[in-house]
Short mmCIF file of C-alpha atoms in Angstrom, two decimals:
data_model
loop_
_atom_site.label_atom_id
_atom_site.label_comp_id
_atom_site.label_asym_id
_atom_site.label_seq_id
_atom_site.Cartn_x
_atom_site.Cartn_y
_atom_site.Cartn_z
CA MET A 1 98.92 101.04 143.01
CA THR A 2 97.29 104.53 142.99
CA ASP A 3 100.29 106.37 143.93
CA LEU A 4 102.89 103.99 142.29
CA PHE A 5 103.26 105.89 139.22
CA ALA A 6 102.68 109.59 140.86
CA SER A 7 105.40 112.04 140.28
CA PRO A 8 107.70 112.79 142.88
CA ASP A 9 105.85 115.94 143.95
CA SER A 10 102.32 114.88 144.02
CA ASP A 11 101.06 118.40 144.19
CA SER A 12 102.29 119.28 140.62
CA ALA A 13 100.61 118.27 137.39
CA PRO A 14 101.98 115.27 135.63
CA VAL A 15 104.43 116.23 133.09
CA GLY A 16 106.13 114.29 130.21
CA PRO A 17 104.38 111.66 127.78
CA LEU A 18 102.49 109.07 129.70
CA ALA A 19 104.80 106.23 128.57
CA ASP A 20 107.77 108.01 130.29
CA ARG A 21 105.48 108.58 133.58
CA LEU A 22 104.81 104.93 133.39
CA ARG A 23 108.06 103.95 133.32
CA PRO A 24 109.04 101.16 135.99
CA ARG A 25 110.61 101.96 139.18
CA ALA A 26 111.77 98.51 139.79
CA LEU A 27 112.57 95.33 138.09
CA ASP A 28 109.71 93.81 139.44
CA GLU A 29 107.28 96.30 137.75
CA VAL A 30 108.47 95.59 134.52
CA VAL A 31 105.81 93.68 132.67
CA GLY A 32 106.08 90.63 130.14
CA GLN A 33 109.63 89.74 130.81
CA GLY A 34 109.26 87.63 134.07
CA HIS A 35 111.48 84.83 132.22
CA LEU A 36 114.23 87.43 132.37
CA THR A 37 113.46 89.84 135.50
CA GLY A 38 111.99 87.01 137.64
CA PRO A 39 113.93 85.29 140.54
CA GLU A 40 115.05 82.45 138.21
CA GLY A 41 115.58 84.31 135.08
CA ALA A 42 118.89 85.57 133.96
CA ILE A 43 118.80 89.24 134.92
CA GLY A 44 116.92 88.30 138.19
CA ARG A 45 119.96 86.00 139.01
CA MET A 46 122.45 88.84 138.28
CA VAL A 47 120.78 91.35 140.54
CA ALA A 48 120.41 89.05 143.47
CA ALA A 49 124.05 88.11 143.18
CA GLY A 50 124.99 91.88 143.02
CA ARG A 51 127.03 91.15 139.90
CA LEU A 52 126.21 92.01 136.08
CA SER A 53 127.67 90.63 133.13
CA SER A 54 127.67 92.41 129.59
CA MET A 55 124.55 91.74 127.79
CA ILE A 56 122.60 92.30 124.74
CA LEU A 57 119.22 92.67 124.88
CA TRP A 58 117.18 91.28 121.86
CA GLY A 59 113.45 92.09 121.27
CA PRO A 60 110.91 93.92 119.45
CA PRO A 61 110.19 97.68 119.75
CA GLY A 62 108.52 98.73 123.00
CA THR A 63 109.40 95.66 125.20
CA GLY A 64 111.35 97.61 127.80
CA LYS A 65 115.01 97.11 126.80
CA THR A 66 115.83 100.65 127.61
CA THR A 67 113.94 100.82 131.05
CA ILE A 68 115.68 97.54 132.12
CA ALA A 69 118.91 98.97 131.65
CA ARG A 70 118.20 101.91 133.55
CA LEU A 71 116.86 99.65 136.54
CA LEU A 72 119.83 97.39 136.21
CA ALA A 73 122.43 100.18 136.78
CA ASP A 74 120.26 101.37 140.01
CA ALA A 75 119.64 97.67 141.00
CA VAL A 76 123.30 96.92 141.45
CA GLY A 77 124.72 100.29 141.98
CA LEU A 78 126.26 101.29 138.78
CA ARG A 79 126.76 104.84 137.28
CA PHE A 80 124.44 104.81 134.22
CA ALA A 81 125.58 106.26 130.81
CA ALA A 82 123.60 105.98 127.56
CA ILE A 83 124.14 106.58 123.88
CA SER A 84 122.41 105.91 120.76
CA ALA A 85 124.30 104.23 117.77
CA VAL A 86 122.12 106.20 115.31
CA PHE A 87 123.33 109.63 116.82
CA SER A 88 127.03 108.41 117.95
CA GLY A 89 130.23 108.10 116.29
CA VAL A 90 133.82 107.21 117.18
CA ALA A 91 134.38 110.69 118.86
CA ASP A 92 131.21 110.29 121.19
CA LEU A 93 132.39 106.69 121.94
CA LYS A 94 136.05 107.80 123.06
CA LYS A 95 134.33 110.55 125.14
CA VAL A 96 132.12 107.71 126.95
CA PHE A 97 134.96 105.35 127.36
CA ALA A 98 137.33 108.33 128.93
CA GLU A 99 134.61 109.36 131.50
CA ALA A 100 134.04 105.74 132.38
CA ARG A 101 137.70 105.28 132.92
CA GLU A 102 138.11 108.41 135.27
CA HIS A 103 135.01 107.12 137.18
CA ALA A 104 136.48 103.58 137.60
CA ARG A 105 139.54 105.27 139.07
CA MET A 106 137.01 106.65 141.71
CA GLY A 107 135.61 103.45 142.41
CA GLN A 108 132.47 103.95 140.40
CA ARG A 109 131.92 101.43 137.61
CA THR A 110 129.68 102.25 134.70
CA LEU A 111 126.87 100.57 133.14
CA LEU A 112 127.08 101.57 129.33
CA PHE A 113 123.44 101.33 127.47
CA VAL A 114 123.96 101.50 123.75
CA ASP A 115 120.66 101.49 122.00
CA GLU A 116 120.16 100.06 118.33
CA ILE A 117 123.81 98.71 118.81
CA HIS A 118 123.55 96.68 115.50
CA ARG A 119 123.66 100.21 113.72
CA PHE A 120 127.28 100.48 114.85
CA ASN A 121 129.65 99.10 111.80
CA ARG A 122 132.24 95.99 112.72
CA ALA A 123 135.32 98.32 113.56
CA GLN A 124 133.11 100.35 115.74
CA GLN A 125 131.85 97.04 117.63
CA ASP A 126 135.54 95.92 117.96
CA GLY A 127 136.01 99.40 119.75
CA PHE A 128 134.28 98.24 122.60
CA LEU A 129 136.24 94.98 123.39
CA PRO A 130 139.13 96.32 125.56
CA PHE A 131 136.81 98.33 127.79
CA VAL A 132 134.65 95.45 128.18
CA GLU A 133 137.38 93.03 128.92
CA ASP A 134 139.21 95.09 131.46
CA GLY A 135 135.79 95.98 133.18
CA THR A 136 135.81 99.68 132.46
CA VAL A 137 131.99 99.37 131.25
CA THR A 138 129.46 96.76 131.79
CA LEU A 139 127.86 96.89 128.34
CA VAL A 140 124.09 96.46 127.86
CA GLY A 141 123.46 96.72 124.25
CA ALA A 142 119.53 96.82 122.64
CA THR A 143 118.76 95.88 119.34
CA THR A 144 115.84 94.79 117.36
CA GLU A 145 118.11 92.76 114.71
CA ASN A 146 119.09 89.31 115.40
CA PRO A 147 122.59 89.55 117.00
CA SER A 148 123.97 86.56 115.15
CA PHE A 149 124.11 88.66 111.84
CA GLU A 150 124.32 92.18 113.13
CA LEU A 151 127.02 92.00 115.67
CA ASN A 152 130.79 90.74 115.82
CA ALA A 153 131.54 87.18 116.82
CA ALA A 154 134.02 88.93 119.41
CA LEU A 155 131.39 91.05 120.96
CA LEU A 156 128.64 88.17 121.17
CA SER A 157 131.58 86.00 123.10
CA ARG A 158 131.74 88.54 125.66
CA ALA A 159 128.23 89.28 126.12
CA GLN A 160 125.18 87.31 127.17
CA VAL A 161 122.07 87.49 124.53
CA LEU A 162 118.75 87.82 126.40
CA ILE A 163 115.66 87.54 124.44
CA LEU A 164 112.80 89.73 125.32
CA ASN A 165 109.13 88.68 124.49
CA ARG A 166 106.87 90.72 122.50
CA LEU A 167 104.48 91.80 124.99
CA ASP A 168 101.36 89.63 125.07
CA SER A 169 97.74 90.73 125.69
CA ALA A 170 97.90 90.36 129.45
CA ALA A 171 101.09 92.49 129.65
CA LEU A 172 99.58 95.11 127.51
CA GLY A 173 96.38 95.07 129.58
CA GLN A 174 98.39 95.53 132.35
CA LEU A 175 100.01 98.63 131.03
CA LEU A 176 96.42 99.98 130.03
CA ASP A 177 95.36 99.38 133.91
CA ARG A 178 98.42 101.52 134.87
CA ALA A 179 97.73 104.20 132.48
CA GLU A 180 93.93 104.32 133.98
CA VAL A 181 95.35 104.75 137.49
CA GLU A 182 97.87 107.42 136.47
CA GLU A 183 95.09 109.25 134.85
CA ALA A 184 92.43 108.60 137.61
CA ARG A 185 89.88 107.61 134.77
CA PRO A 186 89.06 104.76 132.32
CA LEU A 187 89.67 104.73 128.90
CA PRO A 188 86.68 105.57 126.76
CA LEU A 189 86.31 102.42 125.35
CA THR A 190 83.96 99.51 125.14
CA SER A 191 85.61 96.28 126.12
CA GLU A 192 85.64 95.06 122.77
CA ALA A 193 87.30 98.16 121.55
CA ARG A 194 89.93 97.97 124.40
CA GLU A 195 90.53 94.59 123.20
CA ALA A 196 91.07 95.84 119.57
CA LEU A 197 93.40 98.73 120.86
CA ILE A 198 95.52 95.87 122.50
CA ALA A 199 95.59 93.88 119.32
CA SER A 200 96.57 96.95 117.08
CA ALA A 201 99.74 97.24 119.37
CA ASP A 202 101.26 94.10 117.97
CA GLY A 203 103.11 93.56 121.13
CA ASP A 204 104.55 97.23 121.49
CA GLY A 205 104.06 98.87 125.11
CA ARG A 206 105.08 102.16 123.80
CA PHE A 207 102.66 102.65 121.02
CA LEU A 208 99.89 101.31 123.19
CA LEU A 209 100.28 104.07 125.67
CA ASN A 210 100.69 106.56 123.07
CA GLN A 211 97.50 105.56 121.88
CA ALA A 212 96.05 105.50 125.15
CA GLU A 213 97.40 109.29 125.63
CA THR A 214 95.65 110.31 122.34
CA LEU A 215 92.36 108.94 123.82
CA PHE A 216 92.92 110.47 127.18
CA SER A 217 93.37 114.13 125.58
CA VAL A 218 89.88 114.35 124.05
CA GLY A 219 86.74 114.53 125.88
CA LEU A 220 84.36 111.86 124.41
CA GLU A 221 80.87 111.63 125.67
CA GLU A 222 80.48 108.08 124.84
CA PRO A 223 82.96 105.31 124.71
CA LEU A 224 84.11 104.11 121.45
CA ASP A 225 83.28 100.81 119.83
CA PRO A 226 85.84 99.03 117.59
CA ALA A 227 84.67 100.97 114.45
CA GLY A 228 84.80 103.96 116.37
CA LEU A 229 88.21 103.36 117.47
CA ALA A 230 89.36 102.88 114.17
CA ALA A 231 87.92 106.07 112.64
CA PHE A 232 89.15 108.24 115.69
CA LEU A 233 92.61 106.78 115.30
CA GLN A 234 92.76 106.95 111.82
CA GLN A 235 93.68 103.61 111.07
CA ARG A 236 92.41 99.97 110.52
CA VAL A 237 92.09 98.05 113.68
CA ALA A 238 91.80 94.12 113.35
CA VAL A 239 88.83 92.77 114.71
CA TYR A 240 90.08 89.78 116.93
CA ASP A 241 88.04 87.40 118.81
CA LYS A 242 87.48 88.27 122.41
CA ASP A 243 90.07 85.80 123.77
CA ARG A 244 92.52 88.39 122.28
CA GLU A 245 94.27 85.51 120.61
CA GLY A 246 92.99 86.13 117.02
CA HIS A 247 96.08 87.02 115.31
CA TYR A 248 97.55 83.42 116.24
CA ASN A 249 94.39 81.62 116.08
CA LEU A 250 93.87 82.67 112.33
CA ILE A 251 97.30 81.97 111.16
CA SER A 252 97.01 78.37 113.05
CA ALA A 253 93.72 77.98 111.56
CA LEU A 254 95.14 78.87 107.91
CA HIS A 255 98.18 76.69 108.15
CA LYS A 256 96.25 73.46 109.34
CA SER A 257 93.68 74.31 106.39
CA LEU A 258 96.45 74.20 104.21
CA ARG A 259 98.09 71.26 105.33
CA GLY A 260 94.81 69.39 105.45
CA SER A 261 94.30 70.26 101.66
CA ASP A 262 91.13 72.25 102.05
CA PRO A 263 91.21 75.11 99.79
CA GLN A 264 87.74 76.71 100.81
CA ALA A 265 88.77 76.69 104.52
CA ALA A 266 92.38 77.99 104.03
CA LEU A 267 90.89 80.92 101.77
CA TYR A 268 88.45 81.76 104.34
CA TYR A 269 90.87 82.06 107.16
CA MET A 270 93.41 84.06 104.96
CA ALA A 271 90.33 86.40 103.97
CA ARG A 272 89.57 86.83 107.70
CA MET A 273 93.22 87.89 108.24
CA LEU A 274 93.44 90.22 105.00
CA THR A 275 90.16 91.93 105.67
CA ALA A 276 91.14 92.57 109.52
CA GLY A 277 94.00 94.50 108.45
CA GLU A 278 96.78 91.78 108.71
CA GLU A 279 99.96 92.94 106.65
CA PRO A 280 99.77 91.05 103.41
CA LEU A 281 103.68 90.69 103.51
CA TYR A 282 103.31 88.68 106.72
CA VAL A 283 100.63 86.26 105.00
CA LEU A 284 103.05 85.70 102.22
CA ARG A 285 105.74 84.90 104.38
CA ARG A 286 103.65 82.46 106.33
CA LEU A 287 102.51 80.76 102.75
CA THR A 288 106.24 80.38 101.61
CA ARG A 289 107.11 78.76 105.07
CA PHE A 290 104.32 76.38 104.48
CA ALA A 291 105.56 75.61 100.85
CA SER A 292 108.89 74.64 102.30
CA GLU A 293 107.61 72.82 105.39
CA ASP A 294 104.43 70.96 104.40
CA ILE A 295 104.87 70.67 100.55
CA GLY A 296 108.66 70.82 100.04
CA LEU A 297 109.88 68.74 96.80
CA ALA A 298 106.61 66.98 96.44
CA ASP A 299 105.78 69.70 94.30
CA PRO A 300 108.71 72.03 94.05
CA GLN A 301 106.69 74.65 92.27
CA ALA A 302 104.84 75.60 95.59
CA LEU A 303 107.62 77.61 96.65
CA VAL A 304 107.91 79.38 93.33
CA GLN A 305 104.32 80.25 93.26
CA CYS A 306 104.73 81.95 96.84
CA LEU A 307 107.69 83.96 95.71
CA ALA A 308 105.87 84.87 92.34
CA ALA A 309 103.01 85.91 94.53
CA LYS A 310 105.22 88.27 96.60
CA ASP A 311 106.66 89.78 93.48
CA ALA A 312 103.26 90.43 92.19
CA TYR A 313 101.71 91.78 95.15
CA GLU A 314 104.86 94.15 95.91
CA PHE A 315 104.39 95.26 91.90
CA LEU A 316 100.85 95.60 91.95
CA GLY A 317 100.06 96.62 95.72
CA SER A 318 96.63 96.57 97.39
CA PRO A 319 94.03 95.39 96.30
CA GLU A 320 95.07 94.08 93.12
CA GLY A 321 98.15 92.49 94.33
CA GLU A 322 95.87 90.24 96.97
CA LEU A 323 94.57 88.05 94.07
CA ALA A 324 98.14 86.72 93.45
CA ILE A 325 98.05 85.90 97.41
CA VAL A 326 94.83 84.03 96.65
CA GLN A 327 96.41 82.15 94.03
CA ALA A 328 99.32 80.92 95.79
CA CYS A 329 97.04 80.23 98.99
CA LEU A 330 94.75 77.92 96.53
CA TYR A 331 97.58 76.28 94.83
CA LEU A 332 99.33 75.09 98.41
CA ALA A 333 96.02 73.75 99.62
CA THR A 334 95.68 71.55 96.43
CA ALA A 335 99.67 70.49 96.14
CA PRO A 336 100.51 67.11 97.36
CA LYS A 337 101.79 67.13 100.71
CA SER A 338 105.24 66.15 102.12
CA ASN A 339 107.12 67.36 105.24
CA ALA A 340 110.16 65.16 104.34
CA ALA A 341 112.55 67.96 103.56
CA TYR A 342 111.52 69.77 106.92
CA VAL A 343 112.29 66.22 108.80
CA ALA A 344 115.44 66.00 107.16
CA GLN A 345 116.46 69.38 108.06
CA LYS A 346 116.01 68.51 111.79
CA ALA A 347 117.85 65.41 111.65
CA ALA A 348 120.86 66.95 109.91
CA PHE A 349 121.10 69.94 111.98
CA ARG A 350 120.87 67.66 115.00
CA SER A 351 123.47 65.38 113.46
CA ALA A 352 125.59 68.57 112.75
CA LYS A 353 125.58 69.72 116.04
CA GLU A 354 126.68 66.43 117.55
CA THR A 355 129.36 65.98 115.09
CA GLY A 356 130.10 69.30 113.93
CA SER A 357 134.16 69.21 114.37
CA LEU A 358 134.72 66.22 112.19
CA MET A 359 136.99 66.48 109.13
CA PRO A 360 135.79 65.71 105.64
CA PRO A 361 137.69 63.03 103.88
CA LYS A 362 141.05 64.71 102.49
CA SER A 363 140.04 63.47 98.93
CA ILE A 364 137.01 65.91 98.46
CA LEU A 365 139.04 69.14 99.83
CA ASN A 366 140.47 71.45 97.56
CA ALA A 367 144.18 71.85 97.59
CA PRO A 368 144.73 75.71 96.35
CA THR A 369 148.44 75.81 98.03
CA ARG A 370 151.30 73.39 97.73
CA LEU A 371 151.18 72.76 101.35
CA MET A 372 147.58 71.33 101.24
CA LYS A 373 148.78 69.01 98.24
CA ASP A 374 151.46 67.94 99.98
CA ILE A 375 149.54 66.67 103.15
CA GLY A 376 146.92 64.87 100.80
CA TYR A 377 144.23 67.39 100.21
CA GLY A 378 142.19 66.26 97.04
CA LYS A 379 144.52 63.25 96.47
CA GLY A 380 142.41 60.24 94.91
CA TYR A 381 139.52 62.37 94.35
CA ALA A 382 137.22 60.55 91.77
CA TYR A 383 135.69 63.45 89.25
CA ASP A 384 132.29 61.82 88.77
CA HIS A 385 132.01 63.15 85.09
CA ASP A 386 134.98 60.71 84.13
CA ARG A 387 132.43 57.90 84.33
CA ASP A 388 129.98 57.28 81.63
CA ASP A 389 127.13 57.67 83.82
CA ALA A 390 128.51 60.77 85.66
CA PHE A 391 128.74 58.67 89.17
CA SER A 392 131.65 57.74 90.84
CA GLY A 393 130.03 56.36 94.01
CA GLU A 394 132.91 57.88 96.34
CA ASP A 395 132.39 57.78 100.34
CA TYR A 396 131.86 61.68 101.07
CA TRP A 397 131.39 61.22 104.94
CA PRO A 398 133.88 61.72 107.72
CA GLU A 399 136.01 58.63 108.50
CA GLU A 400 134.71 58.77 111.80
CA MET A 401 131.23 58.85 111.04
CA ALA A 402 128.75 55.97 109.31
CA ALA A 403 126.75 57.22 106.41
CA GLN A 404 123.25 58.70 107.44
CA THR A 405 119.90 58.79 105.82
CA TYR A 406 118.08 62.01 106.47
CA TYR A 407 115.93 62.65 103.65
CA ALA A 408 113.40 59.87 102.74
CA PRO A 409 111.00 61.27 100.10
CA SER A 410 107.38 60.52 100.25
CA PRO A 411 105.71 58.57 97.75
CA ARG A 412 103.54 61.63 96.64
CA GLY A 413 103.91 64.07 93.97
CA PHE A 414 107.57 64.64 92.45
CA GLU A 415 108.98 63.10 95.60
CA ALA A 416 107.91 59.55 94.23
CA LYS A 417 110.43 60.08 91.42
CA LEU A 418 113.26 61.50 93.67
CA ALA A 419 112.60 58.10 95.76
CA GLU A 420 113.38 56.10 92.52
CA ARG A 421 116.39 58.25 91.83
CA ILE A 422 117.69 57.78 95.44
CA ALA A 423 117.42 54.24 95.15
CA PHE A 424 119.01 53.92 91.97
CA TRP A 425 121.90 55.96 93.00
CA ASP A 426 122.13 54.00 96.54
CA ARG A 427 122.31 50.57 94.54
CA LEU A 428 124.77 51.77 91.92
CA ARG A 429 126.91 53.24 95.05
CA ALA A 430 126.91 49.72 96.63
CA GLU A 431 127.98 48.37 93.18
CA ARG A 432 130.96 50.37 92.60
CA ARG A 433 132.29 50.33 96.38
CA GLY A 434 131.97 46.48 95.62
CA GLU A 435 134.38 46.92 92.75
CA GLY A 436 136.86 48.60 94.78
CA GLU A 437 137.01 46.19 97.39
#
């Protein structure tokens, strides 16, 4: 391991940033992405077969997207070309494609790495298609954004989306171990401060190594503790517990305390997170999710409270705005609980995937053109407001599919009234359909 990261000329002093000097030289040196680069992973299998398909590497910053792309080209003997969507335009793309085509004529295929590929607009993304299809380039795009929203469907259909994990504590610890080998000395930190440094990286390996390089660059007489580390790096370092899972442990404790209707415990765990330096908007996002998942329509105001707290916090900032977060937390903890909407969502989504191509009844389809009217769209539609009670009882399900029940309201809170309404409509629907037979 000692010379694994040594520069090619061992007699020369190390040059370049620490993160660059520690870039892996083989795929099996990449940390935290074994689900992709291991023998059973998608990348590992492609490399073993000696054939790469185009792919989109989707993951947080500092997780190895650029490194993996470079190593892939080396592993299968492709020419490596790289551009960044931040700094490149149509002219740059044309030049890259022309060079790739010229090398292809000479028998050398090109792996084109496109960093921040989501920053290209739709027309620019379409420009990749003919060159990917004819094999001029094997495209490897990198993005931190959800490809489903940021990339063209046509491009996604020609590339495999591979998800890179946020680096966990073990992977980040490996990077620090390698940094200490490279520098031939330990980091000037206590074990607790080392854990705090790892926690502060939030899964970003490049950020962690940059922080480590700062620590190596100064001569410290004594190892820093967590408080000393926070002061030295001029940032608040969250004090997480020693198993390095504090971030997830605390959010889990908060969520379960809310679900268990314990406002005191919920407030304690939320305070732990905020005073340790957690991003308040992250806490608000988790509270908002809880409002829909664990309260739902048992108290529709729960979601409103969370969004109001978000607006108040963004308007007031810290520390004044944190009181609005506390208010939302207490409201959620004391609200009636129901996961009926969450259960209904999962059931409906599962059903949609299984029967997603079924046509709705023609009677409830709009007919904006003459042709659509001629083939029966909208014919026989029963307009509910034409009835005295504004209810037709029409069957809205596809003909090939029986009516389903996804949402079953709980007997708690506002859902008790919703259950009465649904039962009323069901009875009336059965009566109306009986009249039509």
